[in-house]
XYZ file of C-alpha atoms in Angstrom:
593
model
C 0.000 0.000 0.000
C 3.046 2.284 0.157
C 3.749 4.889 -2.487
C 6.743 6.954 -3.627
C 7.176 10.276 -5.404
C 10.595 11.656 -6.333
C 11.479 14.860 -4.375
C 12.439 16.785 -7.506
C 11.583 20.271 -6.261
C 13.751 19.859 -3.181
C 16.619 18.437 -5.221
C 16.374 21.328 -7.677
C 16.516 23.781 -4.794
C 19.713 22.181 -3.466
C 21.366 21.838 -6.874
C 20.678 25.334 -8.128
C 20.053 27.620 -5.162
C 22.334 26.063 -2.563
C 25.137 24.466 -4.605
C 24.596 26.827 -7.591
C 25.896 24.240 -10.040
C 25.887 26.278 -13.222
C 28.048 28.977 -11.558
C 30.713 26.469 -10.528
C 34.094 26.125 -12.237
C 33.873 22.314 -12.120
C 34.021 21.014 -15.714
C 30.595 19.917 -16.905
C 28.668 21.969 -14.357
C 28.042 24.884 -16.718
C 25.741 22.584 -18.697
C 23.637 21.794 -15.644
C 21.021 24.523 -15.908
C 17.710 24.068 -14.033
C 15.713 23.048 -17.099
C 18.241 20.357 -18.022
C 18.499 18.801 -14.559
C 14.733 18.974 -14.073
C 14.206 17.028 -17.287
C 16.610 14.327 -16.092
C 15.104 14.112 -12.620
C 11.568 14.042 -14.015
C 12.412 11.004 -16.139
C 14.251 9.102 -13.410
C 11.451 10.005 -11.014
C 8.838 8.577 -13.386
C 10.814 5.348 -13.765
C 11.223 5.092 -10.000
C 7.585 5.714 -9.101
C 5.856 3.967 -12.026
C 8.099 0.944 -12.650
C 10.488 0.270 -9.761
C 8.449 1.229 -6.673
C 5.485 -1.058 -7.516
C 7.890 -4.022 -7.325
C 9.104 -3.132 -3.837
C 6.468 -4.821 -1.671
C 5.950 -7.686 -4.118
C 9.688 -8.344 -4.274
C 9.869 -8.264 -0.488
C 7.100 -10.884 -0.200
C 8.413 -13.159 -2.959
C 12.123 -12.803 -2.269
C 14.836 -14.677 -4.144
C 14.893 -18.445 -4.495
C 17.915 -20.763 -4.768
C 17.916 -24.114 -6.546
C 21.070 -26.121 -7.283
C 23.255 -23.032 -7.523
C 20.810 -20.957 -9.551
C 19.002 -17.917 -8.149
C 15.663 -16.590 -9.346
C 14.850 -12.954 -8.575
C 11.300 -11.704 -7.904
C 8.821 -11.354 -10.737
C 9.187 -8.103 -12.657
C 12.793 -7.392 -11.667
C 14.249 -8.444 -15.010
C 11.785 -6.346 -17.006
C 12.413 -3.333 -14.751
C 16.167 -3.687 -15.194
C 15.727 -3.819 -18.962
C 13.774 -0.556 -18.807
C 16.450 1.030 -16.627
C 19.134 -0.159 -19.035
C 17.304 1.174 -22.079
C 17.364 4.664 -20.583
C 21.114 4.504 -19.918
C 20.542 5.166 -16.229
C 23.138 2.672 -14.979
C 25.955 4.588 -16.662
C 24.693 8.155 -16.335
C 27.935 9.353 -14.689
C 30.341 6.889 -16.337
C 32.703 7.771 -19.239
C 31.269 8.039 -22.728
C 34.308 6.102 -23.942
C 32.778 2.962 -22.456
C 29.125 3.730 -23.161
C 28.254 6.034 -20.281
C 26.884 9.581 -20.415
C 29.774 11.324 -18.596
C 27.474 13.408 -16.408
C 28.804 14.671 -13.083
C 28.472 12.546 -9.949
C 26.128 15.093 -8.414
C 23.483 14.185 -11.013
C 24.156 10.489 -10.614
C 23.673 10.881 -6.868
C 20.345 12.676 -7.264
C 19.079 9.963 -9.608
C 20.328 7.238 -7.264
C 18.151 8.584 -4.462
C 15.063 8.022 -6.622
C 15.912 4.422 -7.378
C 17.048 3.535 -3.860
C 13.935 5.039 -2.283
C 11.680 3.272 -4.755
C 13.199 -0.178 -4.233
C 16.452 -0.671 -2.353
C 16.772 -4.401 -3.048
C 16.314 -3.972 -6.802
C 18.641 -0.980 -7.050
C 21.507 -2.855 -5.426
C 21.966 -4.980 -8.567
C 22.934 -2.035 -10.765
C 24.377 -0.013 -7.875
C 26.986 -2.655 -7.081
C 27.743 -2.984 -10.780
C 28.525 0.734 -10.879
C 30.957 0.331 -7.972
C 32.710 -2.649 -9.564
C 32.988 -0.780 -12.860
C 34.439 2.265 -11.079
C 37.092 0.031 -9.526
C 38.086 -1.462 -12.873
C 38.099 2.045 -14.358
C 40.452 3.296 -11.639
C 42.813 0.326 -11.395
C 42.430 -1.858 -14.491
C 44.698 -2.149 -17.490
C 43.491 -0.662 -20.767
C 42.729 -4.181 -21.984
C 40.665 -4.933 -18.866
C 38.738 -1.697 -19.198
C 38.020 -2.298 -22.874
C 36.920 -5.868 -22.212
C 34.677 -5.418 -19.172
C 33.477 -1.829 -18.877
C 31.164 -1.456 -21.896
C 29.073 -4.455 -20.855
C 29.087 -3.478 -17.175
C 28.172 0.144 -17.781
C 25.327 -1.035 -20.003
C 24.398 -3.436 -17.163
C 24.393 -6.347 -19.597
C 26.890 -7.763 -17.103
C 26.577 -7.007 -13.406
C 29.301 -6.766 -10.767
C 29.949 -7.690 -7.153
C 32.394 -7.103 -4.314
C 33.747 -10.199 -2.488
C 35.462 -9.449 0.835
C 33.914 -11.264 3.801
C 34.658 -14.878 4.688
C 32.946 -17.102 7.288
C 35.687 -16.578 9.869
C 36.488 -12.902 9.196
C 34.470 -9.790 8.511
C 36.216 -6.511 9.242
C 39.610 -8.125 9.884
C 40.367 -8.992 6.268
C 43.970 -9.845 7.078
C 42.620 -13.185 8.345
C 41.213 -14.206 4.964
C 42.055 -17.635 3.604
C 41.030 -17.336 -0.048
C 44.098 -18.051 -2.191
C 45.069 -17.015 -5.700
C 47.694 -19.304 -7.178
C 49.535 -18.104 -10.308
C 48.805 -19.932 -13.572
C 51.286 -20.276 -16.415
C 49.309 -17.895 -18.640
C 49.464 -15.000 -16.158
C 46.015 -15.582 -14.701
C 45.379 -16.960 -11.211
C 43.440 -19.896 -9.780
C 41.214 -18.504 -7.042
C 40.047 -20.897 -4.320
C 38.037 -20.087 -1.192
C 34.625 -19.126 0.123
C 33.071 -15.679 0.440
C 29.848 -14.857 2.288
C 27.335 -11.991 2.373
C 27.876 -11.316 -1.341
C 25.038 -9.082 -2.506
C 23.830 -9.946 -6.032
C 26.406 -12.753 -6.184
C 24.116 -14.900 -8.331
C 20.872 -14.039 -10.142
C 18.982 -14.284 -13.421
C 19.113 -10.612 -14.438
C 22.288 -10.562 -16.556
C 24.199 -12.876 -18.865
C 27.418 -12.561 -16.861
C 28.496 -11.482 -13.375
C 31.925 -9.925 -12.831
C 33.130 -10.669 -9.317
C 35.865 -8.565 -7.718
C 37.487 -10.923 -5.238
C 40.066 -10.287 -2.528
C 42.552 -13.156 -2.137
C 46.124 -13.840 -1.050
C 48.884 -14.886 -3.421
C 51.032 -17.552 -1.709
C 54.384 -16.227 -0.528
C 53.137 -12.669 -0.074
C 53.305 -10.585 3.110
C 51.259 -11.639 6.139
C 47.967 -10.033 7.035
C 46.277 -7.275 5.099
C 49.517 -6.350 3.308
C 49.375 -9.639 1.431
C 45.908 -9.157 -0.056
C 45.395 -8.718 -3.811
C 42.282 -8.022 -5.888
C 41.097 -10.156 -8.811
C 38.510 -9.987 -11.573
C 36.718 -13.348 -11.575
C 33.914 -13.586 -14.181
C 31.044 -16.058 -13.795
C 31.622 -16.909 -17.464
C 35.082 -16.419 -18.906
C 35.284 -13.722 -21.549
C 37.166 -14.278 -24.800
C 39.376 -11.655 -26.421
C 36.538 -10.533 -28.713
C 34.201 -9.980 -25.755
C 32.039 -13.063 -26.264
C 31.283 -15.453 -23.427
C 33.258 -18.658 -23.059
C 33.019 -21.527 -20.592
C 31.567 -21.355 -17.092
C 34.193 -20.400 -14.530
C 34.847 -22.295 -11.297
C 32.570 -20.130 -9.161
C 29.204 -21.225 -7.808
C 26.573 -19.961 -5.389
C 26.347 -22.451 -2.531
C 23.355 -20.833 -0.812
C 21.484 -17.585 -0.277
C 20.832 -16.090 3.139
C 17.446 -15.723 4.827
C 17.471 -12.108 5.992
C 15.583 -9.464 7.939
C 15.145 -7.277 4.854
C 16.217 -6.551 1.249
C 14.554 -9.846 0.358
C 14.569 -9.023 -3.339
C 18.360 -8.986 -3.420
C 20.242 -12.287 -3.324
C 22.797 -12.345 -0.504
C 25.010 -15.256 -1.509
C 27.573 -17.717 -0.267
C 30.092 -17.897 -3.127
C 32.398 -20.875 -3.585
C 35.555 -20.469 -5.686
C 37.217 -23.708 -6.766
C 40.236 -22.904 -8.889
C 38.277 -20.164 -10.641
C 40.235 -18.208 -13.230
C 40.941 -14.700 -12.015
C 42.884 -11.726 -13.339
C 44.925 -9.431 -11.109
C 43.327 -5.986 -10.815
C 45.823 -3.306 -9.846
C 49.124 -4.073 -8.166
C 50.022 -7.339 -6.475
C 49.523 -7.201 -2.677
C 47.775 -3.826 -3.020
C 44.263 -5.227 -3.192
C 42.823 -3.162 -0.367
C 43.946 0.066 -1.997
C 42.066 -0.944 -5.153
C 39.066 -2.307 -3.289
C 38.717 0.923 -1.332
C 37.686 2.600 -4.591
C 34.578 0.420 -4.566
C 34.174 0.446 -0.795
C 34.266 4.239 -0.520
C 31.760 4.587 -3.358
C 29.622 1.917 -1.719
C 29.783 3.663 1.664
C 28.511 6.892 0.155
C 25.847 4.887 -1.664
C 24.803 3.175 1.565
C 24.514 6.588 3.215
C 22.122 7.422 0.395
C 20.157 4.265 1.249
C 19.633 5.551 4.785
C 18.342 8.851 3.427
C 16.258 7.172 0.707
C 14.430 4.742 2.997
C 13.729 7.544 5.473
C 12.369 9.701 2.643
C 10.069 7.012 1.272
C 8.803 6.126 4.747
C 8.219 9.800 5.577
C 6.163 10.373 2.443
C 3.802 7.605 3.469
C 3.674 8.784 7.080
C 2.613 12.266 5.944
C -0.217 10.824 3.831
C -1.406 8.661 6.715
C -1.176 11.490 9.262
C -3.388 13.660 7.054
C -5.952 10.948 6.341
C -6.245 8.979 9.582
C -8.838 10.441 11.964
C -7.927 10.003 15.639
C -8.917 12.185 18.582
C -9.497 15.935 18.691
C -7.056 18.840 18.637
C -6.573 20.072 22.215
C -6.948 23.675 21.047
C -10.269 23.105 19.282
C -11.955 20.917 16.679
C -10.309 21.101 13.253
C -12.578 18.686 11.373
C -16.118 19.541 12.480
C -17.730 17.428 9.764
C -15.905 14.259 10.868
C -15.936 12.067 13.970
C -12.338 13.062 14.788
C -9.467 15.250 13.632
C -6.610 13.933 11.491
C -3.499 12.703 13.285
C -1.421 15.597 12.002
C -3.084 18.060 14.398
C -1.454 16.412 17.419
C 1.828 17.922 18.661
C 3.671 14.622 19.095
C 2.806 13.551 15.550
C 4.054 16.943 14.349
C 7.261 16.423 16.350
C 7.809 13.080 14.694
C 7.157 14.426 11.200
C 9.392 17.434 11.825
C 12.165 15.138 13.051
C 11.868 13.201 9.816
C 11.533 16.208 7.521
C 14.429 18.140 9.053
C 16.718 15.114 8.885
C 15.766 14.101 5.330
C 16.157 17.538 3.787
C 19.427 18.192 5.621
C 20.769 14.759 4.692
C 19.808 15.243 1.051
C 21.788 18.481 0.946
C 24.769 16.757 2.581
C 24.669 13.863 0.105
C 24.558 16.190 -2.896
C 27.299 18.420 -1.487
C 29.417 15.293 -1.001
C 28.813 14.317 -4.625
C 29.954 17.776 -5.719
C 33.167 17.248 -3.708
C 33.729 14.015 -5.633
C 33.285 15.926 -8.891
C 35.690 18.569 -7.630
C 38.202 15.839 -6.786
C 38.008 14.009 -10.102
C 37.328 16.832 -12.545
C 39.654 19.434 -11.019
C 42.154 17.078 -9.337
C 41.440 19.061 -6.167
C 43.447 17.556 -3.298
C 41.607 19.603 -0.667
C 38.221 18.332 -1.849
C 39.579 14.785 -1.856
C 40.746 15.144 1.732
C 37.407 16.577 2.846
C 35.308 13.846 1.222
C 37.644 11.256 2.752
C 36.974 12.783 6.177
C 33.209 12.912 5.600
C 32.742 9.442 4.072
C 32.416 7.568 7.407
C 30.082 10.310 8.650
C 27.822 10.065 5.612
C 27.771 6.283 5.818
C 27.393 6.018 9.594
C 25.325 9.045 10.588
C 22.895 8.966 7.668
C 22.187 5.257 8.133
C 21.854 5.427 11.933
C 19.526 8.401 11.656
C 17.847 7.146 8.503
C 16.874 3.925 10.254
C 15.628 5.879 13.280
C 13.444 7.971 10.979
C 11.898 4.892 9.336
C 10.989 3.743 12.852
C 9.401 7.123 13.543
C 7.450 6.941 10.283
C 6.290 3.435 11.189
C 5.192 4.707 14.603
C 2.883 7.295 13.007
C 0.814 4.378 11.706
C 0.330 2.913 15.175
C -0.700 -0.746 14.977
C -0.968 -0.567 11.186
C 2.748 0.220 11.048
C 3.423 -3.233 12.448
C 1.245 -4.957 9.844
C 3.088 -6.000 6.678
C 0.220 -5.039 4.345
C 0.809 -1.334 5.067
C 4.416 -1.426 3.885
C 6.032 0.517 6.718
C 7.702 -2.529 8.207
C 9.623 -3.062 4.978
C 11.172 0.411 5.047
C 12.400 -0.281 8.574
C 13.669 -3.774 7.772
C 15.395 -2.689 4.572
C 17.009 0.346 6.216
C 18.459 -1.766 9.036
C 21.115 -3.451 6.874
C 22.600 -0.088 5.902
C 23.974 0.302 9.439
C 25.820 -3.018 9.078
C 27.198 -3.651 5.600
C 30.051 -1.858 3.849
C 31.714 -1.563 7.255
C 29.485 -1.602 10.340
C 28.871 1.847 11.751
C 31.077 1.208 14.777
C 33.917 0.538 12.341
C 33.090 3.770 10.504
C 33.427 5.621 13.803
C 36.791 3.959 14.525
C 37.974 4.869 11.026
C 36.902 8.472 11.548
C 38.633 8.922 14.898
C 41.541 6.537 14.407
C 42.510 7.452 10.836
C 40.636 10.326 9.249
C 41.009 12.945 11.985
C 44.774 12.680 11.935
C 45.227 12.706 8.151
C 47.829 15.257 7.062
C 48.250 16.329 10.689
C 44.546 17.036 11.103
C 44.520 19.324 8.077
C 41.046 18.417 6.851
C 39.139 18.592 10.116
C 40.826 21.944 10.799
C 39.862 23.099 7.307
C 36.261 22.033 7.915
C 36.130 23.959 11.187
C 37.538 27.016 9.401
C 34.760 26.619 6.826
C 32.198 26.706 9.652
C 33.805 29.842 11.096
C 33.729 31.587 7.702
C 30.057 30.783 7.269
C 29.260 32.280 10.658
C 31.332 35.404 9.978
C 29.764 35.948 6.556
C 26.229 35.749 7.952
C 26.727 37.338 11.378
C 24.839 40.541 10.527
C 21.788 38.917 8.916
C 18.917 38.950 11.428
C 17.071 36.071 9.723
C 20.206 33.934 9.900
C 20.722 34.565 13.613
C 19.401 31.188 14.884
C 21.458 29.355 12.265
C 24.672 31.213 12.997
C 24.206 30.815 16.744
C 23.507 27.096 16.402
C 26.460 26.433 14.130
C 28.782 28.447 16.402
C 27.769 26.468 19.475
C 28.009 23.128 17.682
C 31.373 23.945 16.111
C 32.700 24.854 19.561
C 31.645 21.396 20.773
C 33.352 19.897 17.729
C 36.568 21.768 18.379
C 36.564 20.730 22.045
C 36.068 17.066 21.077
C 38.920 17.202 18.562
C 41.223 18.765 21.162
C 40.252 16.070 23.666
C 41.248 13.353 21.208
C 44.521 15.091 20.417
C 45.411 15.395 24.106
C 44.193 11.974 25.246
C 43.982 9.684 22.237
C 47.646 8.774 21.829
C 48.555 8.189 25.469
C 45.202 6.562 26.344
C 43.674 5.098 23.163
C 40.574 3.847 24.979
C 39.652 7.457 25.767
C 39.433 8.205 22.055
C 37.921 4.984 20.787
C 35.252 4.810 23.497
C 33.980 8.143 22.209
C 34.236 7.373 18.496
C 30.546 6.717 17.827
C 29.587 9.844 19.749
C 32.090 11.808 17.706
C 30.687 10.449 14.447
C 27.227 11.635 15.498
C 28.541 14.950 16.781
C 30.206 15.646 13.433
C 27.109 14.389 11.600
C 24.911 16.887 13.418
C 27.399 19.675 12.677
C 27.321 18.747 8.979
C 23.536 18.862 8.890
C 23.590 22.118 10.837
C 25.871 23.595 8.181
C 23.601 22.300 5.429
C 20.608 23.918 7.093
C 22.554 27.142 7.374
C 23.324 27.051 3.648
C 19.710 26.228 2.796
C 18.424 29.000 5.051
C 20.721 31.472 3.332
C 19.435 30.374 -0.078
C 15.824 30.541 1.128
C 16.314 34.072 2.461
C 17.733 35.182 -0.875
C 14.841 33.588 -2.740
C 12.232 35.254 -0.534
C 13.606 38.606 -1.627
C 13.419 37.746 -5.338
C 10.771 35.019 -5.775
C 7.509 35.997 -4.054
C 5.580 33.409 -6.080
C 6.874 30.482 -4.039
C 6.926 31.920 -0.536
C 5.404 28.838 1.070
C 8.283 26.593 -0.039
C 11.028 28.935 1.185
C 9.277 29.839 4.423
C 8.849 26.123 5.120
C 12.593 25.726 4.549
C 13.393 28.357 7.151
C 10.925 26.927 9.656
C 12.218 23.385 9.183
C 15.800 24.565 9.532
C 14.968 26.467 12.707
C 13.440 23.260 14.068
C 16.670 21.362 13.407
C 18.688 24.076 15.086
C 16.423 24.096 18.144
C 15.674 20.395 18.557
C 18.560 18.416 17.047
C 21.777 20.399 16.741
C 22.037 20.812 20.558
C 22.717 17.039 20.663
C 26.366 17.944 20.051
C 26.622 18.961 23.716
C 25.399 15.525 24.846
C 27.845 13.765 22.529
C 30.682 15.966 23.794
C 29.852 15.135 27.409
C 30.017 11.434 26.602
C 33.291 11.817 24.693
C 35.040 13.722 27.477
C 33.888 11.215 30.104
C 36.670 9.025 28.687
C 36.969 5.287 28.417
C 37.291 4.201 32.050
C 33.617 3.433 32.636
C 33.356 1.786 29.218
C 36.252 -0.586 29.896
C 35.843 -1.001 33.677
C 34.168 -4.425 33.771
C 36.089 -7.629 33.212
C 34.888 -9.664 30.231
C 33.468 -12.291 32.605
C 31.115 -9.698 34.120
C 29.115 -9.521 30.897
C 27.806 -13.074 31.264
C 24.056 -13.450 31.601
């Protein structure tokens, strides 16, 4: 019973009034005028709402089925993928040289939100293919790129990422999968990988697996890991398909959500693989896909929250329950709609203020990627590296929480599968776990990203916050935004100083506060986004009186975030500065039931 409509107006506002794409010096941005991007978003929105979204609930109920190594996807998925392929959507931001459309990542990101919100399980098939293709593009030989990329960008062949093994998840240095050199320069890959999304299915004629494995005789641990291209069917020099490779799907997992996507156990038995990138530098190559995937998973958190919110708003306006405490609002009915009640409004405002702030953050991040790749901007690269764990961790933690809030609006009906709200919650839950669980994202942020280049990028970000406050200090309308960002950035600075003073000599003091720091920085990022959106809304109210309601709603929603959510930075700071003693005080035995 759920529905989805692409948030094109809000995306247009961010692209053109906040990010001001066409005024940017990033190559390709001058072509992105409002009429052009609106046409693109209208078409992807239609595909998402008319074709992909109707398969969401049905795909969740039917799920994938496994039989003797073969996987069947839910009814309608293949036809929907063919329609997506025919529009060139899978390669919208990939190079024209290999069949893509060479559009900037910021447009690809906006389109991705539509597809992910409409049907997360379905969109993972082509989303993972994009990540695998990006990895081959960045690290492959010219021959590898020519052989694999055209088919992958067209989504005639799909792609996967194979990291996890039964005995090791995050600690990939423990992996046992081996790649033994063959006489012809290829490798024989043997081992088992688990949790492989889209590892086997019936949607494409070939599947290109990117597999981490160790070459015998290499360094111990993570330094001995290499990355290999292992096709389901071997590919001949002319691009045609040859014999079946030694890779099979041993089972698919029964999961809490994303039922329409096959999560596979993959068995490699002397499968022919081709080294991708440098020997023993597999993690460096794989991080190309992992970082793209982490940003994409952050988008999943936003997308599921957005879809759930849309349905919660409809229900809150239609469901009659109780009377407004200040007076009857629906005199012709037996009760007033849910939306009159303050706690329902609080819930919807929580959702709305998070979703719109997160959308701005995701699109700003995509513009930083464009800045990195199209201008070779080292500063932008450092900033997006710093923000990647925040976007992955904060947007999925909060995105899941918002799907729960949307479900709660429905009361008992939210718990009933027929209403569709349970699926948003179940599907969103995985985003906090895969592509590096959010606790690992927090450790990466505090343990690695903060100290990069001597803390250059976190210092640069704090300077950016200070400039924003200085530039808008004398604008009365911006006062609550400037005050909120100032207070939050002070908490951020204090937390960073605490880590610098305590983290090296007492590592537990830093790592015990890592998740709180990730959320603190996430709130600061959304506070900054709301400041930028408020500034754009103020400017528009002076020049565009025909759409006052939209811009006034922006200011009101932003003020809500500043008043009700940004002050959470003080709570996170208090937890961080309490140190690690209470966290680590109990002996392991004390945790027994």
